[in-house]
Short mmCIF file of C-alpha atoms and ligand atoms in Angstrom, two decimals:
data_model
loop_
_atom_site.label_atom_id
_atom_site.label_comp_id
_atom_site.label_asym_id
_atom_site.label_seq_id
_atom_site.Cartn_x
_atom_site.Cartn_y
_atom_site.Cartn_z
CA MET A 40 -3.06 -8.10 31.60
CA SER A 41 -4.15 -6.62 28.25
CA ARG A 42 -2.92 -8.14 25.05
CA PHE A 43 -1.82 -5.87 22.18
CA SER A 44 0.04 -6.30 18.90
CA ARG A 45 3.30 -4.62 17.90
CA ILE A 46 5.43 -4.47 14.75
CA THR A 47 8.76 -6.18 15.41
CA GLY A 48 10.22 -6.22 11.90
CA THR A 49 9.71 -4.62 8.49
CA GLY A 50 10.89 -5.57 5.00
CA SER A 51 10.29 -4.56 1.41
CA TYR A 52 11.27 -5.41 -2.12
CA LEU A 53 11.21 -3.65 -5.48
CA PRO A 54 11.76 -5.58 -8.71
CA PRO A 55 15.07 -4.51 -10.29
CA ARG A 56 13.64 -3.01 -13.50
CA ARG A 57 13.31 0.72 -12.71
CA LEU A 58 11.78 3.10 -15.21
CA SER A 59 12.31 6.82 -14.78
CA ASN A 60 9.61 9.08 -16.20
CA ALA A 61 11.89 9.81 -19.17
CA GLU A 62 12.26 6.09 -19.91
CA LEU A 63 8.52 5.44 -19.60
CA VAL A 64 7.71 8.51 -21.72
CA ALA A 65 10.05 7.20 -24.47
CA GLU A 66 8.48 3.69 -24.34
CA LEU A 67 4.98 5.16 -24.55
CA ALA A 68 5.95 7.55 -27.37
CA ALA A 69 7.06 4.53 -29.42
CA LYS A 70 3.46 3.25 -29.06
CA GLY A 71 1.98 6.62 -30.05
CA VAL A 72 1.00 7.59 -26.45
CA GLU A 73 1.93 11.18 -25.64
CA THR A 74 2.91 12.26 -22.12
CA SER A 75 5.81 14.04 -20.44
CA ASP A 76 8.02 14.02 -17.36
CA ASP A 77 6.76 17.54 -16.56
CA TRP A 78 3.08 16.50 -16.59
CA ILE A 79 3.68 13.41 -14.46
CA VAL A 80 5.82 15.24 -11.86
CA GLU A 81 3.57 18.28 -11.64
CA ARG A 82 0.26 16.35 -11.33
CA THR A 83 1.44 13.39 -9.24
CA GLY A 84 4.97 13.84 -7.83
CA ILE A 85 6.01 10.54 -9.44
CA ARG A 86 9.52 10.39 -10.95
CA ALA A 87 10.10 6.63 -11.29
CA ARG A 88 8.49 3.23 -10.75
CA HIS A 89 9.59 -0.42 -10.83
CA PHE A 90 8.05 -3.10 -13.05
CA ALA A 91 8.39 -6.85 -12.45
CA GLU A 92 9.53 -9.16 -15.23
CA ALA A 93 6.77 -11.21 -16.88
CA ASP A 94 7.63 -14.44 -15.03
CA VAL A 95 7.63 -12.81 -11.57
CA GLY A 96 4.42 -12.97 -9.54
CA VAL A 97 3.14 -11.24 -6.43
CA SER A 98 4.21 -14.16 -4.22
CA ASP A 99 7.81 -13.78 -5.52
CA LEU A 100 7.93 -10.09 -4.61
CA ALA A 101 6.25 -10.86 -1.27
CA LEU A 102 8.76 -13.61 -0.50
CA HIS A 103 11.73 -11.19 -0.71
CA ALA A 104 9.96 -8.61 1.48
CA CYS A 105 8.92 -11.26 4.04
CA ARG A 106 12.42 -12.70 4.38
CA LYS A 107 13.70 -9.22 5.25
CA ALA A 108 10.86 -8.57 7.72
CA ILE A 109 11.39 -11.96 9.40
CA GLU A 110 15.14 -11.29 9.66
CA ALA A 111 14.49 -7.83 11.13
CA ALA A 112 12.11 -9.36 13.70
CA GLY A 113 14.81 -11.85 14.70
CA CYS A 114 12.61 -14.89 14.17
CA GLN A 115 12.22 -17.74 11.69
CA ALA A 116 9.51 -18.41 9.10
CA ALA A 117 8.51 -21.43 11.19
CA ASP A 118 7.63 -19.08 14.10
CA ILE A 119 4.91 -17.33 12.03
CA ASP A 120 1.39 -18.47 12.94
CA LEU A 121 -0.69 -16.29 10.56
CA ILE A 122 -0.09 -15.00 7.02
CA ILE A 123 -2.25 -12.28 5.46
CA VAL A 124 -1.45 -10.92 2.00
CA ALA A 125 -3.16 -7.77 0.76
CA THR A 126 -3.22 -7.78 -3.04
CA SER A 127 -5.45 -7.04 -6.02
CA THR A 128 -3.05 -8.72 -8.44
CA PRO A 129 -2.79 -12.29 -7.08
CA ASP A 130 -0.74 -15.02 -8.74
CA MET A 131 -3.90 -17.03 -9.51
CA VAL A 132 -7.68 -16.71 -9.20
CA PHE A 133 -7.18 -19.30 -6.45
CA PRO A 134 -5.58 -20.48 -4.24
CA SER A 135 -4.61 -17.32 -2.43
CA SER A 136 -1.21 -15.71 -2.90
CA ALA A 137 -0.81 -16.13 0.87
CA CYS A 138 -0.92 -19.93 0.49
CA ILE A 139 1.56 -19.78 -2.39
CA LEU A 140 3.80 -17.50 -0.31
CA GLN A 141 3.55 -19.82 2.70
CA ASN A 142 4.86 -22.70 0.58
CA LYS A 143 7.70 -20.54 -0.81
CA LEU A 144 8.65 -19.64 2.79
CA GLY A 145 8.99 -23.40 3.39
CA VAL A 146 6.39 -23.59 6.15
CA ALA A 147 2.94 -25.17 6.52
CA GLY A 148 0.04 -25.35 8.91
CA CYS A 149 -0.69 -21.76 9.93
CA PRO A 150 -3.74 -19.99 8.43
CA ALA A 151 -2.98 -18.02 5.27
CA PHE A 152 -5.36 -15.88 3.23
CA ASP A 153 -5.57 -12.84 0.97
CA VAL A 154 -7.35 -9.57 1.63
CA GLN A 155 -8.81 -7.63 -1.31
CA ALA A 156 -9.30 -3.95 -0.52
CA VAL A 157 -7.16 -2.51 -3.36
CA CYS A 158 -4.98 0.37 -2.09
CA SER A 159 -6.46 0.11 1.43
CA GLY A 160 -5.50 -3.57 1.54
CA PHE A 161 -2.55 -3.27 3.90
CA VAL A 162 -4.51 -1.23 6.45
CA TYR A 163 -7.31 -3.81 6.25
CA ALA A 164 -4.83 -6.70 6.66
CA LEU A 165 -3.07 -5.06 9.60
CA THR A 166 -6.41 -4.46 11.32
CA LEU A 167 -7.38 -8.12 10.89
CA ALA A 168 -4.04 -9.37 12.17
CA ASP A 169 -4.27 -7.02 15.18
CA ALA A 170 -7.75 -8.36 15.99
CA LEU A 171 -6.64 -12.01 15.68
CA ILE A 172 -3.64 -11.37 17.92
CA LYS A 173 -5.71 -9.50 20.52
CA THR A 174 -8.18 -12.39 20.75
CA GLY A 175 -5.36 -14.91 21.13
CA SER A 176 -5.96 -16.64 17.77
CA ALA A 177 -2.46 -15.70 16.61
CA SER A 178 0.78 -14.58 18.25
CA ARG A 179 3.15 -13.74 15.40
CA ALA A 180 1.63 -12.66 12.07
CA LEU A 181 3.20 -11.88 8.74
CA VAL A 182 1.23 -9.01 7.17
CA VAL A 183 2.06 -8.28 3.56
CA GLY A 184 1.10 -5.83 0.82
CA ALA A 185 2.27 -6.93 -2.64
CA GLU A 186 1.27 -5.94 -6.15
CA VAL A 187 2.15 -6.30 -9.82
CA PHE A 188 -0.11 -3.52 -11.09
CA SER A 189 1.91 -3.44 -14.34
CA ARG A 190 -0.12 -6.56 -15.33
CA ILE A 191 -3.44 -4.70 -15.26
CA LEU A 192 -2.38 -1.36 -16.78
CA ASP A 193 -3.68 -0.18 -20.14
CA PHE A 194 -0.51 1.21 -21.71
CA SER A 195 -2.59 3.03 -24.32
CA ASP A 196 -4.31 5.06 -21.53
CA ARG A 197 -1.97 7.86 -20.45
CA THR A 198 -4.31 8.93 -17.66
CA THR A 199 -3.56 5.73 -15.68
CA CYS A 200 -0.47 3.91 -17.00
CA VAL A 201 1.99 6.55 -15.73
CA LEU A 202 0.72 6.31 -12.14
CA PHE A 203 1.41 2.77 -10.95
CA GLY A 204 4.33 0.47 -10.10
CA ASP A 205 5.11 -2.98 -8.70
CA GLY A 206 6.56 -3.94 -5.30
CA ALA A 207 6.01 -5.56 -1.91
CA GLY A 208 6.26 -4.66 1.76
CA ALA A 209 5.79 -6.76 4.88
CA VAL A 210 5.74 -6.53 8.65
CA VAL A 211 5.96 -9.08 11.44
CA LEU A 212 3.24 -8.24 13.98
CA GLU A 213 3.63 -9.89 17.40
CA ALA A 214 1.63 -10.16 20.59
CA SER A 215 2.80 -7.62 23.16
CA ASP A 216 1.95 -6.46 26.69
CA VAL A 217 2.06 -2.82 25.50
CA PRO A 218 0.76 -1.15 22.31
CA GLY A 219 1.75 -1.42 19.46
CA ILE A 220 -1.40 -0.73 17.67
CA TRP A 221 -3.51 1.84 19.53
CA ALA A 222 -6.55 1.94 17.26
CA THR A 223 -7.82 1.03 13.79
CA ASP A 224 -10.64 2.43 11.66
CA LEU A 225 -11.92 0.81 8.44
CA HIS A 226 -14.63 1.80 5.95
CA ALA A 227 -16.04 1.00 2.51
CA ASP A 228 -18.72 2.48 0.25
CA GLY A 229 -19.57 0.15 -2.62
CA LYS A 230 -21.58 2.71 -4.55
CA HIS A 231 -18.27 4.01 -5.93
CA VAL A 232 -17.25 0.70 -7.56
CA ASP A 233 -17.15 2.23 -11.04
CA ILE A 234 -14.71 5.11 -10.40
CA LEU A 235 -11.75 2.77 -9.94
CA CYS A 236 -11.95 -0.83 -11.10
CA VAL A 237 -10.75 -3.71 -13.24
CA PRO A 238 -14.21 -4.75 -14.43
CA GLY A 239 -13.36 -8.07 -16.09
CA HIS A 240 -13.69 -11.56 -14.67
CA VAL A 241 -12.73 -15.08 -15.69
CA SER A 242 -15.55 -16.95 -17.39
CA GLY A 243 -15.82 -19.78 -19.89
CA GLY A 244 -12.05 -20.15 -20.12
CA LYS A 245 -11.26 -16.52 -20.90
CA ALA A 246 -11.33 -13.01 -19.44
CA SER A 247 -14.84 -11.68 -19.85
CA GLY A 248 -14.93 -7.86 -19.90
CA SER A 249 -11.83 -5.69 -19.64
CA PRO A 250 -8.95 -7.07 -17.55
CA LEU A 251 -7.40 -3.58 -17.39
CA LEU A 252 -7.62 -0.80 -14.79
CA THR A 253 -9.93 2.12 -15.43
CA MET A 254 -10.15 5.18 -13.20
CA ASP A 255 -11.99 8.49 -12.96
CA GLY A 256 -8.97 10.29 -11.49
CA GLN A 257 -10.74 13.46 -10.41
CA ALA A 258 -13.57 11.58 -8.65
CA VAL A 259 -11.00 9.43 -6.83
CA PHE A 260 -8.99 12.51 -5.87
CA LYS A 261 -11.99 14.32 -4.35
CA LEU A 262 -13.19 11.30 -2.38
CA ALA A 263 -9.67 10.46 -1.19
CA VAL A 264 -8.90 13.82 0.41
CA GLY A 265 -12.20 13.81 2.33
CA VAL A 266 -12.09 10.28 3.68
CA LEU A 267 -8.41 10.39 4.64
CA GLU A 268 -9.07 13.33 6.95
CA ASP A 269 -12.11 11.57 8.45
CA ALA A 270 -10.21 8.30 9.05
CA ALA A 271 -7.29 10.13 10.65
CA ARG A 272 -9.55 12.00 13.06
CA ALA A 273 -11.53 8.84 13.88
CA VAL A 274 -8.48 6.77 14.74
CA LEU A 275 -7.01 9.57 16.87
CA ALA A 276 -10.29 9.91 18.77
CA LYS A 277 -10.46 6.14 19.37
CA ALA A 278 -6.90 6.20 20.73
CA GLY A 279 -7.50 9.31 22.85
CA LYS A 280 -4.71 11.14 21.04
CA THR A 281 -4.34 14.27 18.89
CA GLU A 282 -2.50 15.23 15.72
CA ALA A 283 0.32 16.56 17.91
CA ASP A 284 1.05 12.99 19.06
CA VAL A 285 1.76 11.81 15.49
CA ASP A 286 5.48 11.58 14.69
CA TRP A 287 5.01 10.22 11.15
CA LEU A 288 2.09 10.12 8.74
CA ILE A 289 2.45 7.26 6.23
CA PRO A 290 -0.37 7.72 3.74
CA HIS A 291 -1.09 5.53 0.74
CA GLN A 292 1.37 6.70 -1.89
CA ALA A 293 -0.88 7.62 -4.84
CA ASN A 294 -0.26 11.27 -5.47
CA ILE A 295 1.83 13.90 -3.67
CA ARG A 296 -1.03 16.42 -3.92
CA ILE A 297 -3.39 14.10 -1.98
CA MET A 298 -0.70 13.69 0.71
CA GLN A 299 -0.09 17.46 0.92
CA SER A 300 -3.80 18.12 1.23
CA THR A 301 -4.21 15.49 3.99
CA ALA A 302 -1.21 16.84 5.90
CA LYS A 303 -2.57 20.40 5.67
CA LYS A 304 -6.01 19.36 6.95
CA LEU A 305 -4.37 17.60 9.88
CA LYS A 306 -2.03 20.56 10.48
CA LEU A 307 0.98 18.30 10.05
CA SER A 308 4.13 19.63 8.42
CA MET A 309 5.23 17.74 5.26
CA ASP A 310 8.44 17.02 7.24
CA LYS A 311 6.34 14.51 9.18
CA VAL A 312 5.00 12.75 6.08
CA VAL A 313 6.83 9.73 4.65
CA VAL A 314 6.94 10.17 0.87
CA THR A 315 8.08 7.43 -1.50
CA VAL A 316 5.61 7.96 -4.34
CA ASP A 317 8.35 9.86 -6.20
CA GLN A 318 10.48 6.71 -6.48
CA HIS A 319 7.87 3.91 -6.33
CA GLY A 320 4.77 5.32 -8.05
CA ASN A 321 1.47 3.99 -6.73
CA THR A 322 2.05 0.35 -5.70
CA SER A 323 -1.50 -0.03 -4.30
CA ALA A 324 -1.57 -2.38 -1.29
CA ALA A 325 2.24 -2.46 -1.21
CA SER A 326 2.68 1.29 -0.92
CA ILE A 327 2.27 1.74 2.86
CA PRO A 328 4.53 -1.15 4.00
CA LEU A 329 7.07 -0.16 1.32
CA ALA A 330 7.09 3.42 2.62
CA LEU A 331 7.23 2.21 6.24
CA ASP A 332 10.21 -0.08 5.61
CA THR A 333 12.02 2.59 3.57
CA ALA A 334 11.63 5.09 6.43
CA VAL A 335 12.64 2.54 9.09
CA ARG A 336 15.77 1.47 7.21
CA SER A 337 16.80 5.06 6.44
CA GLY A 338 16.68 5.79 10.18
CA LYS A 339 13.80 8.31 9.89
CA ILE A 340 11.40 6.20 11.95
CA LYS A 341 12.72 5.19 15.35
CA LYS A 342 11.49 2.71 17.96
CA GLY A 343 8.68 4.28 19.97
CA ASP A 344 7.61 6.76 17.26
CA THR A 345 3.85 7.14 16.82
CA LEU A 346 2.79 6.37 13.25
CA MET A 347 -0.46 7.06 11.43
CA LEU A 348 -0.93 4.69 8.47
CA GLU A 349 -3.69 5.66 6.05
CA GLY A 350 -5.06 3.74 3.07
CA VAL A 351 -7.59 4.67 0.40
CA GLY A 352 -8.54 2.92 -2.79
CA GLY A 353 -10.92 1.05 -5.03
CA GLY A 354 -14.18 -0.17 -3.57
CA PHE A 355 -14.28 2.62 -2.45
CA THR A 356 -12.33 1.60 0.68
CA TRP A 357 -10.41 3.58 3.26
CA GLY A 358 -9.03 3.31 6.76
CA ALA A 359 -6.31 4.19 9.23
CA VAL A 360 -4.14 2.52 11.85
CA LEU A 361 -2.46 4.42 14.70
CA LEU A 362 0.49 2.64 16.30
CA ASP A 363 3.68 3.01 18.25
CA TYR A 364 6.52 1.51 16.26
N1 ACO B 90 0.27 13.07 -19.76
C1 ACO B 90 -0.13 14.24 -20.30
N2 ACO B 90 -1.40 14.70 -20.20
C2 ACO B 90 -2.28 13.96 -19.52
C3 ACO B 90 -1.92 12.74 -18.93
C4 ACO B 90 -0.60 12.29 -19.08
N3 ACO B 90 -0.15 11.14 -18.55
N4 ACO B 90 -3.01 12.23 -18.32
C5 ACO B 90 -4.02 13.09 -18.51
N5 ACO B 90 -3.57 14.14 -19.24
C6 ACO B 90 -4.32 15.32 -19.66
C7 ACO B 90 -5.80 15.06 -19.75
O1 ACO B 90 -6.12 14.50 -21.02
C8 ACO B 90 -6.36 16.46 -19.61
O2 ACO B 90 -6.23 17.12 -20.84
P1 ACO B 90 -7.39 18.13 -21.35
O3 ACO B 90 -7.43 19.22 -20.30
O4 ACO B 90 -6.87 18.58 -22.65
O5 ACO B 90 -8.64 17.33 -21.40
C9 ACO B 90 -5.39 17.13 -18.63
O6 ACO B 90 -4.21 16.31 -18.65
C10 ACO B 90 -5.89 17.22 -17.22
O7 ACO B 90 -6.43 15.96 -16.83
P2 ACO B 90 -7.06 15.75 -15.41
O8 ACO B 90 -7.61 14.37 -15.31
O9 ACO B 90 -7.94 16.91 -15.10
O10 ACO B 90 -5.75 15.87 -14.49
P3 ACO B 90 -5.67 15.93 -12.93
O11 ACO B 90 -5.00 17.18 -12.51
O12 ACO B 90 -6.98 15.58 -12.27
O13 ACO B 90 -4.65 14.76 -12.60
C11 ACO B 90 -4.63 12.49 -11.80
C12 ACO B 90 -4.98 13.42 -12.97
C13 ACO B 90 -3.15 12.57 -11.57
C14 ACO B 90 -5.02 11.07 -12.19
C15 ACO B 90 -5.38 12.95 -10.54
O14 ACO B 90 -6.74 13.12 -10.83
C16 ACO B 90 -5.22 11.98 -9.42
O15 ACO B 90 -4.16 11.81 -8.87
N6 ACO B 90 -6.32 11.33 -9.00
C17 ACO B 90 -6.27 10.38 -7.90
C18 ACO B 90 -5.69 9.12 -8.42
C19 ACO B 90 -5.44 8.15 -7.32
O16 ACO B 90 -5.14 8.52 -6.22
N7 ACO B 90 -5.56 6.90 -7.69
C20 ACO B 90 -5.24 5.84 -6.88
C21 ACO B 90 -6.26 5.51 -5.85
S1 ACO B 90 -5.72 4.16 -5.06
C22 ACO B 90 -6.28 2.72 -5.78
O17 ACO B 90 -7.20 2.13 -5.26
C23 ACO B 90 -5.62 2.18 -7.02
#
């Protein structure tokens, strides 16, 4: 009998401090940075984002999301035999946020590691967990996307600081006799490192180079719309399915215009696209599991629906996962 993996529970968490565009615009104006609600909404679709308090780390946000996912799956933390955290804003340089999270969950022993693929991180992590379950190395994985991008934003750069937010999302992925995950498709092209990066590193006891995010927004936009279409078509072909089989597209939540363009290329109505960027901003690796959990808990996504998850981000990295929920 074939062995597949299937999502059995989802969870998410947003830190309580919510900033509407108007509130962020006022905070930035006090620092001499000029922007507007109109510009942010028109160019990105973002209306609000959440920022974590200074003493809250990625593992704290992840812990809340994981508890909800574990509860939804009807299991206990002790039943988890693999933890993968996708993040670009880890608690420490090392050990991994996954190890820190494992300890906060009150368990020990199972493998735990981080995946670094920026905004594609959750799709990468889900693909890895699927592969480890299919080969029998794991049976019940916790797959997490969690970020505190507010820590790496340059609040004097209006072209980036209005775009991002903090949050976490998680799924429990279990071995199953039926799919579950139909197909996955991952890619990277390292020649685009410079268009979206945090170039600094830790050296000699201090941050060497800039520890803040820099982005060529237009270059990212152009690459993103191309590769998202390619990844969607590739994963459908691998699964032997067509666009018509997709009930919900859950793209990385960076910009409503990228999502509209992807939906149009795939001939999917925007009614079939899960959109949370308006309320969450771009939460990088957390954005897809946050959107998934929001749509599951609102009743939009139902058991058996076919979902296309699509990530794209720094690296440049991109990929897609096609699954039955
Ligand atoms: N408020 C007001 N004006 C602004 C702001 C702002 N916050 N930011 C930029 N502007 C101005 C610019 O200075 C420019 O002014 P100018 O014409 O006088 O020079 C004008 O707005 C237009 O700027 P553009 O960069 O051309 O704006 P664009 O329409 O391309 O939108 C954006 C910018 C939103 C960043 C867009 O390019 C985009 O969404 N790119 C993709 C970003 C993305 O998806 N990033 C995440 C990838 S995932 C990851 O790995 C993190």
